[in-house]
Structures are given as C-alpha cells and as structure tokens.
Amino acid sequence: MSAQLNSHARPRGAARVGIGGPVGSGKTALLEQLIPRFIARGTDIAVITNDLVTAEDAERVRRSGLIAPERVLAVETGACPHTAIREDPTLNLAAADELDRAYPGLELILIESGGDNLASSFSLDLVDYWLFVIDVAGGDDIPRKRGLGVLQCDLLVINKVDLAPHVNVNLPRMVAEAEEVRAGRATLLTNCARGDGVDAVVERIAQEVLFDR
Amino acid sequence: MLRLTDIVGNASDPDIADRLHHIEHDGGVERVRLSRNDLARRRQRLVTDRGTELALMLDRGAQLENGSVLLLEPGRAVLVMLDEPQWLVLRAAHAAGALEIGYFAGNMHWKVRFEADCLWIALEGPREGYLKRMTHLLARGDATVLDAPAQGGTRYLAVPHAH
C-alpha cells in the first residue's frame, strides 16, 4: 500500500453541522441568526431544512433575504423527523451532496432537523458536529430528564434565556444541571429573538469544524 | 495546526507497520485516541498525545478504524487508536425481564451487545445516568447490575515487531 504525504491539505466538501431540538425551541430562529454571521465572516454557506410534510421552514429562510434562495434545500421527512437525521439520513445526505456539487467552494452546510422530542439525535454519517436547542420556556427540568439529544450533542444551546424570570425558571440551576448531565461538554445560552449569545455559537462551530483557530 | 485529509493506510499493513516501527524508534509516532463514536466523524479537531493539533477532514466515504494512519512521512507518523468503551453489564433475572431490558435499551438507542444471559451497554455518558433511566426495571427485579468488568483503556494495537 502506498503512503501519501498529506500535511498541506485543503478541505474536501463542506463541513456539515446539525441543528436539532424540540418543536418551538428556536431552531429556525437560531438558523436565521447564524446565517448572516457566517456570511459576514466570509463563510460560504448553504442550508437544509427538514419538515414533516411541507417546506415551511425552508420557505421561511428563503423569504428572509438572508441567503440566496437556491442555497436553501428542503427535505420533507414524511415521518418522525429523527428518522431522517439518524436511522436513515439518505434524503439529507443526498441534499448535502447536491449542495456540495452545486457550490464547489462551499464551506458549511447547516442542517436543521424537524422539531422532535428530547431523544432525537444526529447520525455522524450525516453531520460532523451537531447542536441541540432547548429553551427555558419548555421547563428548567429538561436537562434533568437526560434526553439523548441533551446528553449526546456536541453543543447544547439553551435559548430564550430572556424569558426565564417570566416562566419561573431558575436559569443558573438549569445551566448547572445541563453541565452536570453532559459531563462538562459545551453549553451556551442564547436569546435568538435578539441574537444575544449567537456570536459564541458561531465561534464554537468555526473552531470545531472550520478550523479557524 | 496540521491539516489532514487522508487515511494513508492501517498499522496492521506489514509495509506500513515496518515504517511505523522505524519511526517509533526515532520517537516520531504520535497517537490520537478516539472513542468508537468519534471514529464515525469525518471532520474533527484532534490533539495527539504529544500535543499536536490536528484538523481532520476526510472524504464522506472514509472510515476511521483502530490503527488508521493519518500521516506517514520520514520521521513522523500519526496513528489512530480506539479507546475501548466502558460497559454497564446487566444480568436478566428471567425471560420476561430480559425482554423488558432489551426493549428498553433499544428504545433508548443504546449500543449493546449480548453475552449469554447478560446485556452489555456501551456507556456514552456517566454510568449513573444509565442506572437512573432503568430505576423502574431494576427496582422490580427484572435484572441485576454486575460488577463492572475490567475497565477499558486503549485497545492494544498489534504492530509486527522484528525484535
């Protein structure tokens, strides 16, 4: 077998980052905050959204004006959303491959899952890195419930932190419990309605899969 | 940061093993230890046992395995080693208990293997978390938790060695 030297390599294909989480936790809102930030930093990006039987989220992102509409592909899962990102990610793999072919300089594909439950997770055949978005309004006991998504994601995002005092949530305790069940893996706080905390999410993704620094 | 995009080969290949052997004698082999889960990742940031930062960017079809060689050049090599998983071992008390435990583990998408009347669950997080999820099954005696087997560590990698 011949060996080859490979210390001056360039990336092949875009990095693929998954965004999962329960219905209404703010996945699309996070996506809408991430897109302009990555574009502003010069990252060549595209998006895949997953919905049950519509292209609702894709249409929302296309209409947003944040990104060229043709760079947003919709996958209609037609079943439990986690099936399309874990058990059989064929449709999403095909969509990501299509984007890689269409845009040779593509650096990052953000793949938003359909809203699901706390047990949803991404196959590492589909993504290189994945986020799980929960929100304070869903209850501060979510980390304690030890859902697969909360436990195994690379980055846990706790969204809508501004609502904590209005829904009687003890945010510091929620964060501490999240860090405990995740054995110290990364957790970040956001308010995606205003964009608070999103820069840190961008920085984390850039560091882990774009290898910026 | 060293950017790597290829799996050069495997340390079990005699030609590569021979080269690794010589590089090892010169102190040039660096190792990265990966969990079984992380073996599935095509793109990830890694740090070798000597502190070298790696940016790994493999083709989508590439598959890391124990012994994968990521760099092989005069005087220097980077080798992947699989960290053995930690296991939680349960012994079913009876057939009905085995069904319950098996169904539950599948429903939780846990990675398992079977040995006789025992179910081995590969831990991907704190052991206590798994036990808490099965409190109801353990409380009613469907299964008992056995003492943890010999803890994992890094799997031994057989590299042919001439002396």
Short mmCIF file of C-alpha atoms in Angstrom, two decimals:
data_model
loop_
_atom_site.label_atom_id
_atom_site.label_comp_id
_atom_site.label_asym_id
_atom_site.label_seq_id
_atom_site.Cartn_x
_atom_site.Cartn_y
_atom_site.Cartn_z
CA MET A 1 0.00 0.00 0.00
CA SER A 2 1.47 3.32 -0.93
CA ALA A 3 1.57 6.06 1.61
CA GLN A 4 0.99 9.66 0.72
CA LEU A 5 2.04 12.81 2.40
CA ASN A 6 -0.85 14.97 3.32
CA SER A 7 0.24 17.79 5.51
CA HIS A 8 -0.81 20.58 3.14
CA ALA A 9 -4.39 19.56 2.73
CA ARG A 10 -7.45 21.54 1.81
CA PRO A 11 -10.96 20.63 2.95
CA ARG A 12 -12.98 18.45 0.60
CA GLY A 13 -16.65 19.30 0.65
CA ALA A 14 -18.38 21.47 3.18
CA ALA A 15 -18.50 20.86 6.90
CA ARG A 16 -21.94 19.63 7.93
CA VAL A 17 -23.49 20.86 11.15
CA GLY A 18 -26.83 19.64 12.50
CA ILE A 19 -29.31 21.70 14.50
CA GLY A 20 -31.88 19.63 16.38
CA GLY A 21 -34.28 20.11 19.24
CA PRO A 22 -37.90 20.09 20.33
CA VAL A 23 -40.71 21.86 18.50
CA GLY A 24 -40.68 25.59 19.19
CA SER A 25 -37.31 25.70 20.92
CA GLY A 26 -35.90 28.15 18.36
CA LYS A 27 -34.01 26.07 15.81
CA THR A 28 -35.11 28.17 12.84
CA ALA A 29 -34.61 31.38 14.80
CA LEU A 30 -31.06 30.26 15.58
CA LEU A 31 -30.54 29.41 11.93
CA GLU A 32 -31.69 32.89 10.95
CA GLN A 33 -29.19 34.39 13.37
CA LEU A 34 -26.34 32.14 12.26
CA ILE A 35 -26.68 32.73 8.52
CA PRO A 36 -25.83 36.46 8.44
CA ARG A 37 -22.99 35.97 10.89
CA PHE A 38 -21.34 33.27 8.83
CA ILE A 39 -21.84 35.29 5.65
CA ALA A 40 -20.35 38.35 7.35
CA ARG A 41 -17.24 36.39 8.29
CA GLY A 42 -16.87 35.23 4.71
CA THR A 43 -18.00 31.63 5.13
CA ASP A 44 -19.57 30.12 2.01
CA ILE A 45 -22.74 28.50 3.38
CA ALA A 46 -25.92 26.67 2.42
CA VAL A 47 -28.86 25.35 4.39
CA ILE A 48 -31.04 22.24 4.52
CA THR A 49 -34.30 22.29 6.46
CA ASN A 50 -36.43 19.31 7.47
CA ASP A 51 -40.19 19.42 7.85
CA LEU A 52 -42.83 16.73 8.17
CA VAL A 53 -44.92 17.27 5.05
CA THR A 54 -44.22 20.84 3.98
CA ALA A 55 -41.29 23.08 3.15
CA GLU A 56 -42.41 25.65 5.71
CA ASP A 57 -39.03 26.27 7.35
CA ALA A 58 -37.22 26.34 4.01
CA GLU A 59 -39.69 28.90 2.67
CA ARG A 60 -39.26 30.98 5.81
CA VAL A 61 -35.48 31.03 5.37
CA ARG A 62 -35.71 31.66 1.62
CA ARG A 63 -38.07 34.59 2.16
CA SER A 64 -35.86 36.03 4.86
CA GLY A 65 -33.47 37.51 2.32
CA LEU A 66 -30.56 36.35 4.46
CA ILE A 67 -29.24 33.90 1.87
CA ALA A 68 -29.72 33.18 -1.83
CA PRO A 69 -32.93 31.08 -2.00
CA GLU A 70 -31.32 28.44 -4.20
CA ARG A 71 -28.88 27.71 -1.38
CA VAL A 72 -31.73 26.52 0.81
CA LEU A 73 -32.97 22.97 0.23
CA ALA A 74 -35.99 21.41 1.89
CA VAL A 75 -36.30 17.79 2.95
CA GLU A 76 -39.81 16.57 3.69
CA THR A 77 -39.34 13.74 6.14
CA GLY A 78 -42.92 12.47 5.98
CA ALA A 79 -42.44 10.66 9.28
CA CYS A 80 -40.74 11.08 12.61
CA PRO A 81 -38.12 13.79 11.99
CA HIS A 82 -35.38 11.88 13.78
CA THR A 83 -35.66 9.09 11.24
CA ALA A 84 -34.31 11.40 8.54
CA ILE A 85 -31.34 12.54 10.59
CA ARG A 86 -30.42 9.32 12.33
CA GLU A 87 -31.83 5.93 11.25
CA ASP A 88 -31.98 6.68 7.55
CA PRO A 89 -30.43 10.03 6.65
CA THR A 90 -30.41 9.23 2.93
CA LEU A 91 -32.54 12.22 1.91
CA ASN A 92 -30.39 14.65 3.86
CA LEU A 93 -27.17 13.07 2.61
CA ALA A 94 -28.42 13.43 -0.96
CA ALA A 95 -29.36 17.07 -0.37
CA ALA A 96 -25.97 17.84 1.17
CA ASP A 97 -24.15 16.10 -1.69
CA GLU A 98 -26.25 18.12 -4.14
CA LEU A 99 -25.19 21.36 -2.45
CA ASP A 100 -21.53 20.28 -2.47
CA ARG A 101 -21.76 19.63 -6.22
CA ALA A 102 -23.62 22.86 -6.97
CA TYR A 103 -21.26 25.09 -4.99
CA PRO A 104 -17.68 23.82 -5.21
CA GLY A 105 -16.35 26.39 -2.74
CA LEU A 106 -18.98 25.60 -0.15
CA GLU A 107 -17.56 25.56 3.38
CA LEU A 108 -20.52 24.95 5.66
CA ILE A 109 -23.93 23.29 5.39
CA LEU A 110 -26.32 23.88 8.27
CA ILE A 111 -28.89 21.08 8.54
CA GLU A 112 -31.95 21.90 10.62
CA SER A 113 -33.95 18.94 11.86
CA GLY A 114 -37.70 18.98 12.11
CA GLY A 115 -38.98 19.62 15.62
CA ASP A 116 -38.79 16.45 17.63
CA ASN A 117 -38.51 15.20 21.18
CA LEU A 118 -35.64 15.08 23.64
CA ALA A 119 -34.49 11.72 22.33
CA SER A 120 -33.63 12.88 18.83
CA SER A 121 -30.02 12.82 17.71
CA PHE A 122 -27.99 13.10 14.52
CA SER A 123 -26.13 10.32 12.79
CA LEU A 124 -22.43 11.10 12.45
CA ASP A 125 -22.72 9.74 8.93
CA LEU A 126 -24.72 12.86 8.17
CA VAL A 127 -23.06 15.59 10.23
CA ASP A 128 -19.64 16.36 11.62
CA TYR A 129 -20.96 18.24 14.61
CA TRP A 130 -24.42 18.87 15.99
CA LEU A 131 -26.29 21.28 18.20
CA PHE A 132 -29.36 20.59 20.29
CA VAL A 133 -31.58 23.58 21.06
CA ILE A 134 -33.82 23.66 24.10
CA ASP A 135 -35.49 26.68 25.67
CA VAL A 136 -36.25 27.88 29.15
CA ALA A 137 -39.98 28.08 28.45
CA GLY A 138 -40.01 24.32 27.99
CA GLY A 139 -39.16 23.99 31.66
CA ASP A 140 -35.95 24.05 33.65
CA ASP A 141 -36.23 20.31 34.26
CA ILE A 142 -35.33 19.43 30.67
CA PRO A 143 -31.61 18.77 31.36
CA ARG A 144 -32.54 16.58 34.34
CA LYS A 145 -34.65 14.40 32.06
CA ARG A 146 -31.44 13.29 30.36
CA GLY A 147 -32.82 13.04 26.87
CA LEU A 148 -30.48 11.57 24.30
CA GLY A 149 -30.26 14.87 22.42
CA VAL A 150 -29.30 16.78 25.54
CA LEU A 151 -26.73 14.21 26.59
CA GLN A 152 -25.02 13.46 23.30
CA CYS A 153 -25.00 16.66 21.28
CA ASP A 154 -21.68 18.39 20.76
CA LEU A 155 -23.13 21.74 21.78
CA LEU A 156 -26.26 22.31 23.87
CA VAL A 157 -27.95 25.65 23.25
CA ILE A 158 -30.37 26.93 25.86
CA ASN A 159 -32.49 29.52 24.09
CA LYS A 160 -34.99 32.20 25.15
CA VAL A 161 -32.99 32.96 28.28
CA ASP A 162 -34.71 36.34 28.46
CA LEU A 163 -37.94 34.54 29.35
CA ALA A 164 -36.52 32.83 32.44
CA PRO A 165 -37.93 35.28 35.01
CA HIS A 166 -41.33 35.23 33.30
CA VAL A 167 -41.73 31.46 33.34
CA ASN A 168 -40.35 30.96 36.84
CA VAL A 169 -37.18 29.27 35.67
CA ASN A 170 -34.02 29.20 37.74
CA LEU A 171 -31.57 29.64 34.86
CA PRO A 172 -28.32 29.19 36.82
CA ARG A 173 -29.63 25.89 38.17
CA MET A 174 -30.77 24.80 34.72
CA VAL A 175 -27.31 25.52 33.31
CA ALA A 176 -25.58 23.76 36.19
CA GLU A 177 -27.73 20.68 35.71
CA ALA A 178 -27.11 20.71 31.97
CA GLU A 179 -23.37 20.82 32.54
CA GLU A 180 -23.64 18.03 35.09
CA VAL A 181 -25.56 15.58 32.88
CA ARG A 182 -23.33 16.43 29.90
CA ALA A 183 -20.18 15.75 31.87
CA GLY A 184 -18.80 19.19 31.12
CA ARG A 185 -19.42 19.28 27.36
CA ALA A 186 -20.24 22.67 25.91
CA THR A 187 -23.44 24.54 26.76
CA LEU A 188 -24.19 28.04 25.50
CA LEU A 189 -27.03 30.46 26.25
CA THR A 190 -28.89 32.46 23.62
CA ASN A 191 -31.81 34.75 23.03
CA CYS A 192 -32.28 34.17 19.32
CA ALA A 193 -35.06 36.73 19.09
CA ARG A 194 -32.38 39.40 19.59
CA GLY A 195 -29.27 37.48 18.68
CA ASP A 196 -27.79 37.51 22.16
CA GLY A 197 -25.19 34.80 22.61
CA VAL A 198 -25.20 33.72 18.96
CA ASP A 199 -21.69 35.01 18.29
CA ALA A 200 -20.39 32.41 20.72
CA VAL A 201 -22.24 29.67 18.81
CA VAL A 202 -20.65 30.85 15.56
CA GLU A 203 -17.24 30.90 17.18
CA ARG A 204 -17.67 27.38 18.51
CA ILE A 205 -18.75 25.96 15.14
CA ALA A 206 -15.92 27.77 13.38
CA GLN A 207 -13.41 26.41 15.83
CA GLU A 208 -14.62 22.81 15.78
CA VAL A 209 -15.28 22.16 12.09
CA LEU A 210 -13.99 25.13 10.09
CA PHE A 211 -10.71 25.04 12.00
CA ASP A 212 -10.35 28.80 12.09
CA ARG A 213 -8.01 28.83 15.02
CA MET B 1 -2.35 23.02 13.16
CA LEU B 2 -1.74 20.03 10.93
CA ARG B 3 -4.49 19.61 8.33
CA LEU B 4 -5.06 16.02 7.27
CA THR B 5 -7.49 14.72 4.66
CA ASP B 6 -6.48 11.11 4.02
CA ILE B 7 -6.26 7.78 5.73
CA VAL B 8 -2.89 6.66 4.47
CA GLY B 9 -3.42 3.05 5.49
CA ASN B 10 -3.56 0.87 8.56
CA ALA B 11 -0.86 -0.05 11.03
CA SER B 12 -1.71 -3.70 10.52
CA ASP B 13 -0.45 -3.49 6.95
CA PRO B 14 3.04 -5.05 7.02
CA ASP B 15 4.69 -2.35 4.89
CA ILE B 16 3.22 0.45 6.97
CA ALA B 17 3.94 -1.40 10.19
CA ASP B 18 7.56 -1.67 9.20
CA ARG B 19 7.82 2.05 8.54
CA LEU B 20 5.99 2.84 11.79
CA HIS B 21 8.39 0.62 13.64
CA HIS B 22 11.38 2.60 12.42
CA ILE B 23 9.71 5.92 13.07
CA GLU B 24 8.75 4.74 16.55
CA HIS B 25 12.41 4.04 17.29
CA ASP B 26 13.17 7.62 16.37
CA GLY B 27 10.36 8.83 18.61
CA GLY B 28 8.28 10.14 15.74
CA VAL B 29 4.95 8.33 16.18
CA GLU B 30 2.11 10.44 17.56
CA ARG B 31 -1.20 8.89 18.62
CA VAL B 32 -4.76 10.14 18.81
CA ARG B 33 -7.20 8.20 20.95
CA LEU B 34 -10.79 8.14 19.76
CA SER B 35 -13.99 6.70 21.14
CA ARG B 36 -16.00 4.42 18.87
CA ASN B 37 -18.43 7.29 18.42
CA ASP B 38 -15.72 9.68 17.27
CA LEU B 39 -14.38 7.13 14.79
CA ALA B 40 -17.51 7.91 12.78
CA ARG B 41 -16.64 11.58 12.39
CA ARG B 42 -15.09 12.64 9.10
CA ARG B 43 -14.22 16.12 10.24
CA GLN B 44 -12.97 16.89 13.71
CA ARG B 45 -10.36 18.73 15.69
CA LEU B 46 -7.95 16.44 17.49
CA VAL B 47 -4.88 16.68 19.66
CA THR B 48 -2.20 13.98 19.61
CA ASP B 49 -0.54 12.57 22.70
CA ARG B 50 2.31 14.96 22.00
CA GLY B 51 0.09 17.98 21.82
CA THR B 52 -0.01 18.46 18.05
CA GLU B 53 -3.31 19.96 16.95
CA LEU B 54 -4.90 18.20 14.00
CA ALA B 55 -7.67 19.36 11.68
CA LEU B 56 -9.06 16.14 10.26
CA MET B 57 -11.10 16.49 7.06
CA LEU B 58 -11.82 13.13 5.49
CA ASP B 59 -13.90 12.24 2.47
CA ARG B 60 -17.50 11.40 3.28
CA GLY B 61 -16.88 7.77 2.40
CA ALA B 62 -13.79 7.40 4.55
CA GLN B 63 -13.98 5.26 7.66
CA LEU B 64 -11.59 5.60 10.55
CA GLU B 65 -10.69 2.43 12.41
CA ASN B 66 -8.33 1.26 15.06
CA GLY B 67 -4.85 1.58 13.55
CA SER B 68 -5.70 4.09 10.85
CA VAL B 69 -2.60 6.03 9.85
CA LEU B 70 -3.26 9.68 9.11
CA LEU B 71 0.26 10.80 8.39
CA LEU B 72 3.30 8.82 7.34
CA GLU B 73 6.38 10.71 6.33
CA PRO B 74 10.08 10.39 7.08
CA GLY B 75 10.50 10.67 10.82
CA ARG B 76 6.87 11.34 11.61
CA ALA B 77 3.57 9.47 11.74
CA VAL B 78 0.11 9.97 13.22
CA LEU B 79 -1.78 6.89 14.34
CA VAL B 80 -5.41 6.44 15.44
CA MET B 81 -6.09 4.23 18.43
CA LEU B 82 -9.51 3.16 19.58
CA ASP B 83 -10.44 3.79 23.17
CA GLU B 84 -12.37 0.77 24.35
CA PRO B 85 -15.84 1.67 25.56
CA GLN B 86 -16.83 1.37 29.18
CA TRP B 87 -19.64 -1.10 29.74
CA LEU B 88 -22.59 -1.42 32.06
CA VAL B 89 -23.39 -5.13 32.46
CA LEU B 90 -26.87 -6.35 33.41
CA ARG B 91 -27.94 -9.91 34.09
CA ALA B 92 -31.58 -10.60 33.35
CA ALA B 93 -33.45 -12.26 36.21
CA HIS B 94 -35.84 -14.13 33.93
CA ALA B 95 -37.06 -14.22 30.35
CA ALA B 96 -39.66 -11.51 30.88
CA GLY B 97 -37.01 -9.28 32.45
CA ALA B 98 -34.69 -9.89 29.51
CA LEU B 99 -37.42 -8.79 27.13
CA GLU B 100 -38.12 -5.66 29.15
CA ILE B 101 -34.47 -4.67 29.44
CA GLY B 102 -33.78 -5.44 25.78
CA TYR B 103 -36.79 -3.47 24.61
CA PHE B 104 -35.89 -0.54 26.86
CA ALA B 105 -32.27 -0.42 25.69
CA GLY B 106 -33.41 -0.49 22.06
CA ASN B 107 -35.94 2.22 22.67
CA MET B 108 -33.19 4.35 24.20
CA HIS B 109 -30.99 3.75 21.14
CA TRP B 110 -28.22 2.45 23.38
CA LYS B 111 -25.47 0.45 21.80
CA VAL B 112 -25.43 -3.04 23.29
CA ARG B 113 -24.03 -6.50 22.93
CA PHE B 114 -25.24 -9.78 24.35
CA GLU B 115 -23.33 -12.46 26.19
CA ALA B 116 -25.34 -15.45 27.48
CA ASP B 117 -27.89 -14.00 29.89
CA CYS B 118 -26.16 -10.64 30.15
CA LEU B 119 -26.75 -7.40 28.32
CA TRP B 120 -23.71 -5.17 27.87
CA ILE B 121 -24.48 -1.49 27.35
CA ALA B 122 -21.74 0.70 25.87
CA LEU B 123 -21.60 3.83 28.00
CA GLU B 124 -21.56 7.09 26.11
CA GLY B 125 -22.04 9.19 29.22
CA PRO B 126 -21.93 8.86 33.01
CA ARG B 127 -22.85 5.37 34.28
CA GLU B 128 -25.19 6.88 36.87
CA GLY B 129 -27.31 8.37 34.10
CA TYR B 130 -27.97 4.95 32.61
CA LEU B 131 -28.83 3.47 36.01
CA LYS B 132 -31.28 6.28 36.70
CA ARG B 133 -33.08 5.62 33.43
CA MET B 134 -33.53 1.97 34.43
CA THR B 135 -34.54 2.58 38.03
CA HIS B 136 -38.01 1.10 37.49
CA LEU B 137 -36.65 -2.04 35.83
CA LEU B 138 -34.02 -2.63 38.48
CA ALA B 139 -36.42 -1.89 41.33
CA ARG B 140 -38.82 -4.61 40.25
CA GLY B 141 -36.03 -7.12 39.80
CA ASP B 142 -36.02 -7.54 36.04
CA ALA B 143 -32.23 -7.52 36.10
CA THR B 144 -29.28 -7.01 38.37
CA VAL B 145 -26.21 -4.91 37.78
CA LEU B 146 -23.00 -6.88 37.74
CA ASP B 147 -19.67 -5.54 38.87
CA ALA B 148 -18.07 -3.52 36.15
CA PRO B 149 -15.70 -5.62 34.04
CA ALA B 150 -12.09 -4.69 33.64
CA GLN B 151 -12.09 -1.08 32.59
CA GLY B 152 -11.28 -0.20 29.03
CA GLY B 153 -8.36 1.99 28.25
CA THR B 154 -6.86 1.92 24.83
CA ARG B 155 -7.10 -1.19 22.75
CA TYR B 156 -3.82 -2.93 22.17
CA LEU B 157 -2.67 -2.42 18.64
CA ALA B 158 -0.70 -5.29 17.20
CA VAL B 159 2.12 -3.94 15.10
CA PRO B 160 4.58 -6.53 13.80
CA HIS B 161 7.82 -6.05 15.64
CA ALA B 162 11.06 -7.58 14.47
CA HIS B 163 12.91 -7.64 17.76
#
